[in-house]
């Protein structure tokens, strides 16, 4: 007997038949969905269950943000307009000026933002690229996701530019990370976190780059091949997903070095600048892509989103949140991704709304290897459900069920999410957070501000908060 029925409203299942039920209902027992169907039928089958009234709401699967970064919630807009200097500053902060309080405070803020945006499953690197001198940072970064009851993939693995120096000012330690150390810490993080919180906290083996170094001919260097093989072997041994940034040439270089490393286990962020041969390699080998439409990577170079989808590559839309200039509001990214493709190709027929929603739900779950667990409202999957009030000036009036998915994708933002259930527990109700194990919203914000201030002081970069001289009136920064 199901314990709770979420009584819709319109239920957008994104299930195998892409059913949209109006009115529909979702029955939940413990942490699992046990029935999804027409409202009266589900209620008749579960007469004794508790009921949560979500009439006049649209229910959809918890959103899946397949790429983002821990740390970035405390470096948003730092050095605005400074181009690549921004990345240099955050690397200095992340690798030399932070201890566990920073990562814990940041993780709580990031988890809270994602919860409010209806993102119940997410991935974040621990840093701009993984900080792996000590497994405590990954554990601290995951704390908020655990407390707010969300599903989270902690991405750790070798950073670029090995060996990398790290310092923890609070512990008074300095460490140089080489590949052995990076893999050892990754193993410790897996032992420590993978499968925690009833399986909600998972770990992906996540080198910052698929192929960090290539020679002039575009071949992976010996060190990069060695890293790639060790990452792949480790992930296979531990049965983990692999996630990495990849840019032009890296997929071809990985394939040339060792075709065994391109598998369905692998998802790649950005893929900017890749050509049709690399798209074909992804399609042939089941390698998924996480596309961030607002990333600098995409501003610099295209990922052929439409072409990849047409060839059968699983393409997720992700945030790459939340710095230097984008939020964790995944829902808004979908229509931005679609609009950028339409503008590029001069074709407004591209990327129908249903396909866009798939890229933030089922396809994003598949990209992370979580397709059997989340991404659709299907009996047997985890009970991750989001609801949006459709009676608002922006989303109303409700005319016909056939309008629901385009209305949602074209108009709704994370801020419209009013209800979130994650793993069967209600975490947002009438817009208010329900997380007894987590600090209050005020405490999260206060701790975050304190941690950011401390980190900026340590690198003597308080001036990074000042507005750029070209903020007003100029056509471009740095004129
Ligand atoms: Zn990224």
Coordinates of C-alpha atoms and ligand atoms in Angstrom, one line a residue:
X1 CA 0.0 0.0 0.0
X2 CA 1.4 3.3 -1.0
X3 CA 1.9 5.8 1.7
X4 CA 1.5 9.1 -0.3
X5 CA -0.4 10.1 -3.4
X6 CA 0.6 13.3 -5.1
X7 CA -2.7 14.4 -6.5
X8 CA -2.3 16.5 -9.7
X9 CA -2.8 18.5 -11.7
X10 CA -1.1 17.7 -14.9
X11 CA 1.5 15.0 -14.7
X12 CA 4.3 15.1 -17.3
X13 CA 5.8 11.7 -16.9
X14 CA 8.6 11.7 -19.5
X15 CA 8.1 7.9 -19.2
X16 CA 8.7 5.5 -22.1
X17 CA 5.4 6.5 -23.6
X18 CA 5.9 10.2 -22.8
X19 CA 2.4 10.2 -21.2
X20 CA 0.9 13.5 -20.0
X21 CA -2.0 12.9 -17.6
X22 CA -4.5 15.5 -16.8
X23 CA -5.6 15.1 -14.1
X24 CA -3.0 12.6 -13.0
X25 CA -1.5 11.4 -9.8
X26 CA 1.7 9.8 -8.6
X27 CA 1.7 7.2 -5.8
X28 CA 4.8 6.9 -3.7
X29 CA 5.8 4.2 -1.2
X30 CA 8.9 5.1 0.8
X31 CA 11.5 6.3 -1.6
X32 CA 10.0 4.8 -4.7
X33 CA 7.3 5.6 -7.2
X34 CA 4.7 2.8 -7.3
X35 CA 2.0 4.1 -9.6
X36 CA 1.6 6.9 -12.1
X37 CA -1.8 7.3 -13.8
X38 CA -5.1 9.0 -14.2
X39 CA -6.0 10.7 -10.9
X40 CA -9.2 8.8 -10.1
X41 CA -7.5 5.4 -10.9
X42 CA -4.5 6.0 -8.7
X43 CA -6.7 7.3 -5.8
X44 CA -9.0 4.3 -6.1
X45 CA -6.0 1.9 -6.0
X46 CA -4.5 3.6 -3.0
X47 CA -7.5 4.6 -0.8
X48 CA -5.7 4.8 2.5
X49 CA -2.6 6.7 1.4
X50 CA -1.9 10.2 2.6
X51 CA -2.7 12.8 -0.1
X52 CA -0.8 15.9 -1.1
X53 CA -3.0 18.2 -3.1
X54 CA -1.2 19.5 -6.2
X55 CA -4.3 20.4 -8.3
X56 CA -3.5 23.3 -10.6
X57 CA 0.1 22.2 -10.6
X58 CA 2.2 20.6 -13.3
X59 CA 4.1 17.6 -11.9
X60 CA 7.3 16.5 -13.6
X61 CA 10.3 14.4 -12.8
X62 CA 13.0 16.0 -10.6
X63 CA 15.4 17.8 -12.9
X64 CA 18.9 16.4 -13.5
X65 CA 21.8 18.8 -13.8
X66 CA 24.6 16.7 -15.2
X67 CA 27.5 19.2 -14.9
X68 CA 28.5 21.9 -12.4
X69 CA 31.2 22.9 -10.0
X70 CA 31.4 23.0 -6.2
X71 CA 33.1 26.2 -5.0
X72 CA 31.5 28.4 -7.7
X73 CA 28.6 29.5 -5.5
X74 CA 31.1 31.6 -3.5
X75 CA 33.0 32.9 -6.6
X76 CA 30.0 34.1 -8.6
X77 CA 30.8 37.3 -10.5
X78 CA 34.2 37.7 -9.0
X79 CA 36.4 39.8 -11.2
X80 CA 33.4 40.4 -13.5
X81 CA 34.6 41.2 -17.0
X82 CA 38.1 40.0 -16.4
X83 CA 37.9 37.1 -18.9
X84 CA 40.3 34.3 -18.1
X85 CA 41.7 36.2 -15.0
X86 CA 38.5 35.0 -13.3
X87 CA 39.6 31.4 -13.7
X88 CA 43.1 32.1 -12.4
X89 CA 41.6 33.8 -9.3
X90 CA 39.3 31.0 -8.5
X91 CA 42.0 28.4 -9.0
X92 CA 44.1 30.3 -6.4
X93 CA 41.2 30.4 -4.0
X94 CA 40.2 26.8 -4.5
X95 CA 43.7 25.3 -4.4
X96 CA 45.5 27.5 -1.9
X97 CA 43.0 29.5 0.3
X98 CA 40.3 27.0 1.3
X99 CA 39.8 24.4 4.0
X100 CA 36.7 22.3 4.8
X101 CA 34.6 25.2 6.2
X102 CA 34.6 26.8 2.7
X103 CA 33.6 23.7 0.9
X104 CA 30.9 22.9 3.4
X105 CA 29.4 26.4 3.4
X106 CA 29.5 26.5 -0.4
X107 CA 28.0 23.1 -0.8
X108 CA 25.1 24.0 1.4
X109 CA 24.4 27.1 -0.6
X110 CA 24.6 25.2 -3.9
X111 CA 22.4 22.5 -2.7
X112 CA 19.8 25.0 -1.5
X113 CA 19.8 26.8 -4.8
X114 CA 19.4 23.6 -6.7
X115 CA 16.6 22.4 -4.4
X116 CA 14.7 25.6 -5.0
X117 CA 15.2 25.2 -8.8
X118 CA 13.7 21.7 -8.7
X119 CA 17.1 20.0 -9.4
X120 CA 16.9 16.8 -7.4
X121 CA 20.0 15.1 -9.0
X122 CA 23.2 17.0 -9.8
X123 CA 26.9 16.6 -10.4
X124 CA 29.6 18.9 -9.2
X125 CA 33.3 18.8 -9.5
X126 CA 35.0 19.6 -6.2
X127 CA 36.4 22.9 -7.5
X128 CA 37.0 24.4 -11.0
X129 CA 38.9 21.2 -11.5
X130 CA 39.0 18.5 -8.8
X131 CA 40.8 19.4 -5.6
X132 CA 42.1 16.0 -4.5
X133 CA 44.9 16.5 -2.0
X134 CA 42.6 15.4 0.7
X135 CA 39.3 13.5 0.6
X136 CA 37.8 15.8 3.3
X137 CA 37.0 18.5 0.8
X138 CA 34.8 16.2 -1.3
X139 CA 33.0 15.1 1.9
X140 CA 32.5 18.7 3.0
X141 CA 31.2 19.8 -0.4
X142 CA 28.6 17.0 -0.3
X143 CA 27.3 17.9 3.2
X144 CA 24.6 20.2 2.0
X145 CA 23.2 17.8 -0.6
X146 CA 23.0 15.2 2.1
X147 CA 21.3 17.6 4.6
X148 CA 18.8 18.8 2.0
X149 CA 18.0 15.3 0.9
X150 CA 19.1 15.6 -2.7
X151 CA 20.8 13.1 -5.0
X152 CA 24.3 14.2 -5.9
X153 CA 27.3 13.0 -7.8
X154 CA 30.6 14.1 -6.4
X155 CA 33.0 14.4 -9.3
X156 CA 36.7 13.8 -8.3
X157 CA 39.8 12.8 -10.2
X158 CA 43.0 14.1 -11.5
X159 CA 43.2 17.9 -12.1
X160 CA 44.9 19.3 -15.1
X161 CA 48.6 20.4 -15.1
X162 CA 49.9 17.8 -12.7
X163 CA 51.7 18.1 -10.4
X164 CA 49.4 20.6 -8.7
X165 CA 50.3 22.4 -5.4
X166 CA 47.5 22.7 -2.8
X167 CA 47.3 24.3 0.6
X168 CA 44.9 24.1 3.5
X169 CA 45.4 27.2 5.6
X170 CA 43.2 25.9 8.4
X171 CA 45.0 22.6 8.7
X172 CA 48.4 24.3 7.9
X173 CA 49.2 21.7 5.3
X174 CA 50.8 21.9 1.9
X175 CA 50.6 19.1 -0.6
X176 CA 51.8 18.5 -4.1
X177 CA 49.3 16.3 -6.0
X178 CA 50.6 13.9 -8.7
X179 CA 48.7 11.3 -10.5
X180 CA 49.3 8.7 -7.8
X181 CA 48.0 11.0 -5.2
X182 CA 45.0 12.1 -7.3
X183 CA 44.0 8.5 -7.8
X184 CA 44.6 7.5 -4.2
X185 CA 42.4 10.4 -3.0
X186 CA 39.7 9.6 -5.6
X187 CA 39.7 6.0 -4.1
X188 CA 39.4 7.4 -0.6
X189 CA 36.5 9.6 -1.6
X190 CA 34.8 6.6 -3.2
X191 CA 35.3 4.6 0.0
X192 CA 34.1 7.5 2.1
X193 CA 31.0 8.7 0.1
X194 CA 29.9 6.4 -2.7
X195 CA 26.4 5.1 -1.9
X196 CA 26.0 7.2 1.2
X197 CA 22.6 8.7 2.3
X198 CA 20.6 5.6 1.1
X199 CA 22.5 5.8 -2.2
X200 CA 21.8 9.5 -2.8
X201 CA 25.4 10.5 -2.7
X202 CA 27.5 8.9 -5.4
X203 CA 31.0 9.5 -6.8
X204 CA 32.1 9.8 -10.4
X205 CA 35.7 9.4 -11.5
X206 CA 36.2 12.8 -13.0
X207 CA 39.5 13.9 -14.4
X208 CA 39.2 17.6 -15.2
X209 CA 40.0 16.9 -18.8
X210 CA 39.6 13.7 -20.9
X211 CA 43.0 14.3 -22.5
X212 CA 44.8 17.1 -20.6
X213 CA 47.8 17.2 -22.9
X214 CA 48.2 16.7 -26.6
X215 CA 51.2 17.2 -28.8
X216 CA 51.3 19.4 -31.9
X217 CA 50.0 16.6 -34.0
X218 CA 46.9 16.2 -31.8
X219 CA 48.0 13.0 -30.1
X220 CA 47.6 12.4 -26.4
X221 CA 50.9 12.7 -24.5
X222 CA 52.2 9.6 -22.7
X223 CA 51.2 11.1 -19.4
X224 CA 47.7 11.7 -20.7
X225 CA 47.3 8.2 -22.0
X226 CA 48.5 6.8 -18.7
X227 CA 46.0 8.9 -16.8
X228 CA 43.2 7.9 -19.2
X229 CA 43.9 4.2 -18.7
X230 CA 44.2 4.5 -15.0
X231 CA 40.9 6.4 -14.7
X232 CA 39.1 3.9 -17.0
X233 CA 40.5 0.9 -15.2
X234 CA 39.6 2.3 -11.8
X235 CA 36.0 3.2 -12.9
X236 CA 35.5 -0.3 -14.3
X237 CA 36.8 -1.9 -11.2
X238 CA 34.7 0.2 -8.9
X239 CA 31.7 0.3 -11.4
X240 CA 31.6 4.1 -11.4
X241 CA 30.6 6.6 -14.0
X242 CA 33.4 8.7 -15.7
X243 CA 32.9 12.4 -16.3
X244 CA 35.3 14.9 -17.9
X245 CA 35.6 18.2 -19.7
X246 CA 36.5 17.7 -23.4
X247 CA 37.2 20.1 -26.1
X248 CA 38.2 19.9 -29.8
X249 CA 40.5 17.0 -30.6
X250 CA 40.4 15.3 -27.2
X251 CA 37.8 12.7 -28.1
X252 CA 39.8 11.7 -31.3
X253 CA 43.0 11.7 -29.3
X254 CA 41.5 9.4 -26.6
X255 CA 40.2 7.1 -29.3
X256 CA 43.5 7.0 -31.0
X257 CA 45.4 6.3 -27.8
X258 CA 43.0 3.6 -26.5
X259 CA 39.6 3.0 -28.1
X260 CA 38.6 1.1 -24.9
X261 CA 38.2 4.3 -23.0
X262 CA 35.2 5.5 -25.0
X263 CA 32.3 3.7 -23.4
X264 CA 28.8 4.3 -22.2
X265 CA 30.3 4.9 -18.8
X266 CA 31.7 8.2 -20.0
X267 CA 29.9 11.6 -20.2
X268 CA 31.7 14.7 -21.4
X269 CA 31.1 18.3 -20.6
X270 CA 31.0 21.1 -23.2
X271 CA 32.6 19.2 -26.2
X272 CA 33.1 22.6 -27.7
X273 CA 34.8 22.7 -31.1
X274 CA 34.4 19.0 -31.8
X275 CA 34.0 18.0 -35.4
X276 CA 31.7 15.5 -37.1
X277 CA 34.2 12.7 -36.7
X278 CA 34.3 13.2 -32.9
X279 CA 30.5 13.4 -32.9
X280 CA 30.5 10.0 -34.7
X281 CA 32.9 8.6 -32.1
X282 CA 30.6 9.6 -29.3
X283 CA 27.5 8.1 -31.1
X284 CA 29.3 4.8 -31.9
X285 CA 30.5 4.3 -28.4
X286 CA 27.6 5.6 -26.4
X287 CA 29.5 8.6 -24.9
X288 CA 27.0 11.2 -23.6
X289 CA 27.4 15.0 -23.7
X290 CA 26.6 17.7 -21.1
X291 CA 25.9 20.9 -23.0
X292 CA 25.9 24.1 -21.1
X293 CA 24.4 26.8 -23.3
X294 CA 25.6 29.7 -21.2
X295 CA 29.1 28.5 -20.7
X296 CA 32.1 30.5 -21.8
X297 CA 33.2 27.3 -23.6
X298 CA 30.1 27.5 -25.8
X299 CA 30.6 31.2 -26.4
X300 CA 34.1 30.5 -27.6
X301 CA 33.4 27.4 -29.8
X302 CA 30.3 25.5 -30.8
X303 CA 29.2 22.1 -29.7
X304 CA 27.1 20.8 -32.6
X305 CA 24.1 20.1 -30.4
X306 CA 21.6 19.3 -33.2
X307 CA 24.0 17.3 -35.3
X308 CA 25.0 15.2 -32.2
X309 CA 21.3 14.6 -31.3
X310 CA 20.6 13.6 -34.9
X311 CA 23.4 11.1 -34.8
X312 CA 22.1 9.5 -31.7
X313 CA 24.4 11.0 -29.0
X314 CA 22.6 11.4 -25.6
X315 CA 22.8 15.2 -25.0
X316 CA 22.0 16.6 -21.6
X317 CA 21.4 20.3 -21.0
X318 CA 23.3 21.3 -17.9
X319 CA 24.1 24.5 -16.0
X320 CA 27.9 24.3 -15.5
X321 CA 26.8 26.4 -12.5
X322 CA 27.2 28.7 -10.9
X323 CA 30.1 30.9 -11.8
X324 CA 31.2 33.3 -13.2
X325 CA 27.9 34.3 -14.7
X326 CA 25.2 31.6 -14.6
X327 CA 22.9 30.1 -12.0
X328 CA 21.8 26.6 -11.2
X329 CA 18.4 27.3 -12.7
X330 CA 18.4 24.4 -15.1
X331 CA 14.9 24.8 -16.3
X332 CA 15.7 28.2 -17.8
X333 CA 18.8 26.7 -19.6
X334 CA 16.6 24.4 -21.7
X335 CA 15.0 27.1 -23.7
X336 CA 18.2 29.1 -24.0
X337 CA 19.9 26.0 -25.4
X338 CA 17.0 25.6 -27.9
X339 CA 17.0 29.3 -28.9
X340 CA 20.8 29.3 -29.5
X341 CA 20.5 26.4 -31.8
X342 CA 17.6 28.0 -33.7
X343 CA 19.6 31.3 -34.1
X344 CA 22.7 29.4 -35.2
X345 CA 20.9 27.4 -37.9
X346 CA 18.3 30.1 -38.7
X347 CA 15.6 27.5 -38.2
X348 CA 12.9 27.9 -35.6
X349 CA 11.7 24.4 -36.0
X350 CA 14.7 23.0 -34.1
X351 CA 14.5 21.4 -30.7
X352 CA 10.8 20.9 -29.9
X353 CA 9.9 21.5 -26.2
X354 CA 9.6 17.8 -25.4
X355 CA 13.1 17.1 -26.6
X356 CA 14.3 20.0 -24.5
X357 CA 12.6 18.6 -21.4
X358 CA 14.1 15.2 -22.1
X359 CA 17.6 16.8 -22.1
X360 CA 17.0 17.9 -18.5
X361 CA 15.4 14.7 -17.3
X362 CA 15.7 11.3 -18.9
X363 CA 18.6 12.0 -21.1
X364 CA 20.5 13.8 -18.4
X365 CA 19.9 10.8 -16.0
X366 CA 21.2 8.5 -18.7
X367 CA 24.3 10.6 -19.2
X368 CA 25.2 10.1 -15.6
X369 CA 24.4 6.4 -15.7
X370 CA 21.3 6.9 -13.5
X371 CA 18.7 6.2 -16.1
X372 CA 17.3 3.3 -14.2
X373 CA 16.9 5.3 -11.0
X374 CA 15.7 8.8 -12.0
X375 CA 14.7 11.1 -14.8
X376 CA 11.1 10.1 -15.3
X377 CA 7.9 9.4 -13.3
X378 CA 8.0 5.7 -13.7
X379 CA 7.0 3.0 -11.2
X380 CA 10.1 1.5 -9.7
X381 CA 12.2 4.7 -10.0
X382 CA 13.1 6.9 -7.1
X383 CA 10.4 9.3 -6.0
X384 CA 11.9 12.5 -7.2
X385 CA 9.0 14.8 -8.2
X386 CA 8.8 18.5 -8.8
X387 CA 5.6 20.6 -9.1
X388 CA 5.0 24.0 -10.6
X389 CA 1.9 26.1 -9.9
X390 CA 0.3 26.7 -13.3
X391 CA -2.0 29.4 -12.0
X392 CA 0.4 32.3 -12.4
X393 CA 0.3 35.3 -14.7
X394 CA 3.3 33.8 -16.6
X395 CA 2.2 30.2 -16.9
X396 CA -1.6 30.7 -17.1
X397 CA -4.2 30.4 -18.3
X398 CA -4.4 26.7 -18.5
X399 CA -6.2 26.1 -21.8
X400 CA -5.4 22.5 -22.8
X401 CA -3.2 19.7 -21.7
X402 CA -1.5 19.7 -25.1
X403 CA 0.0 23.1 -24.2
X404 CA 1.6 21.9 -21.0
X405 CA 5.0 20.9 -22.1
X406 CA 5.7 23.8 -24.5
X407 CA 4.3 26.2 -21.8
X408 CA 6.6 24.7 -19.2
X409 CA 9.7 24.7 -21.4
X410 CA 9.1 28.1 -22.9
X411 CA 8.0 30.0 -19.8
X412 CA 8.9 28.3 -16.5
X413 CA 12.0 29.0 -14.5
X414 CA 13.4 27.4 -11.4
X415 CA 11.8 30.1 -9.4
X416 CA 8.3 28.8 -10.4
X417 CA 9.0 25.5 -8.6
X418 CA 6.8 25.4 -5.5
X419 CA 7.1 21.7 -4.5
X420 CA 9.9 19.2 -4.5
X421 CA 9.9 15.6 -3.3
X422 CA 13.3 13.9 -3.4
X423 CA 13.7 10.2 -2.6
X424 CA 10.2 10.2 -1.3
X425 CA 10.7 13.0 1.2
X426 CA 9.0 16.4 0.7
X427 CA 11.8 19.0 0.6
X428 CA 10.0 22.1 -0.7
X429 CA 6.3 22.8 0.0
X430 CA 4.5 26.0 -1.0
X431 CA 7.9 27.4 -1.8
X432 CA 9.3 26.8 1.7
X433 CA 12.3 24.5 2.3
X434 CA 11.6 21.4 4.5
X435 CA 15.0 20.1 5.6
X436 CA 15.2 19.5 9.4
X437 CA 18.8 18.3 9.2
X438 CA 20.0 21.4 7.3
X439 CA 20.8 24.8 8.7
X440 CA 18.3 27.5 8.1
X441 CA 18.4 29.5 4.9
X442 CA 19.7 32.5 6.9
X443 CA 22.5 30.4 8.4
X444 CA 23.4 29.0 5.0
X445 CA 23.7 32.5 3.6
X446 CA 25.6 33.9 6.6
X447 CA 28.1 31.0 6.6
X448 CA 28.6 31.4 2.9
X449 CA 29.3 35.1 3.1
X450 CA 31.8 34.5 5.9
X451 CA 33.6 31.7 4.0
X452 CA 33.8 33.8 0.8
X453 CA 35.2 36.8 2.7
X454 CA 37.8 34.7 4.4
X455 CA 38.9 33.1 1.1
X456 CA 39.2 36.5 -0.6
X457 CA 41.2 37.9 2.3
X458 CA 43.6 35.0 2.1
X459 CA 44.4 35.7 -1.6
X460 CA 44.3 39.5 -1.0
X461 CA 41.6 39.9 -3.7
X462 CA 38.9 41.9 -2.1
X463 CA 39.1 44.2 -5.1
X464 CA 37.7 41.4 -7.2
X465 CA 34.3 42.4 -5.8
X466 CA 34.5 45.9 -7.2
X467 CA 32.6 46.7 -10.4
X468 CA 34.5 46.7 -13.6
X469 CA 35.3 50.2 -14.9
X470 CA 33.5 49.3 -18.1
X471 CA 30.3 48.2 -16.3
X472 CA 28.3 51.1 -17.7
X473 CA 28.1 52.6 -21.1
X474 CA 30.8 50.5 -22.8
X475 CA 30.1 48.0 -25.5
X476 CA 32.7 45.6 -24.3
X477 CA 34.7 45.0 -21.1
X478 CA 38.3 46.1 -21.5
X479 CA 37.7 48.7 -24.2
Ligands
LIG1 ZN1 32.7 22.7 -16.1

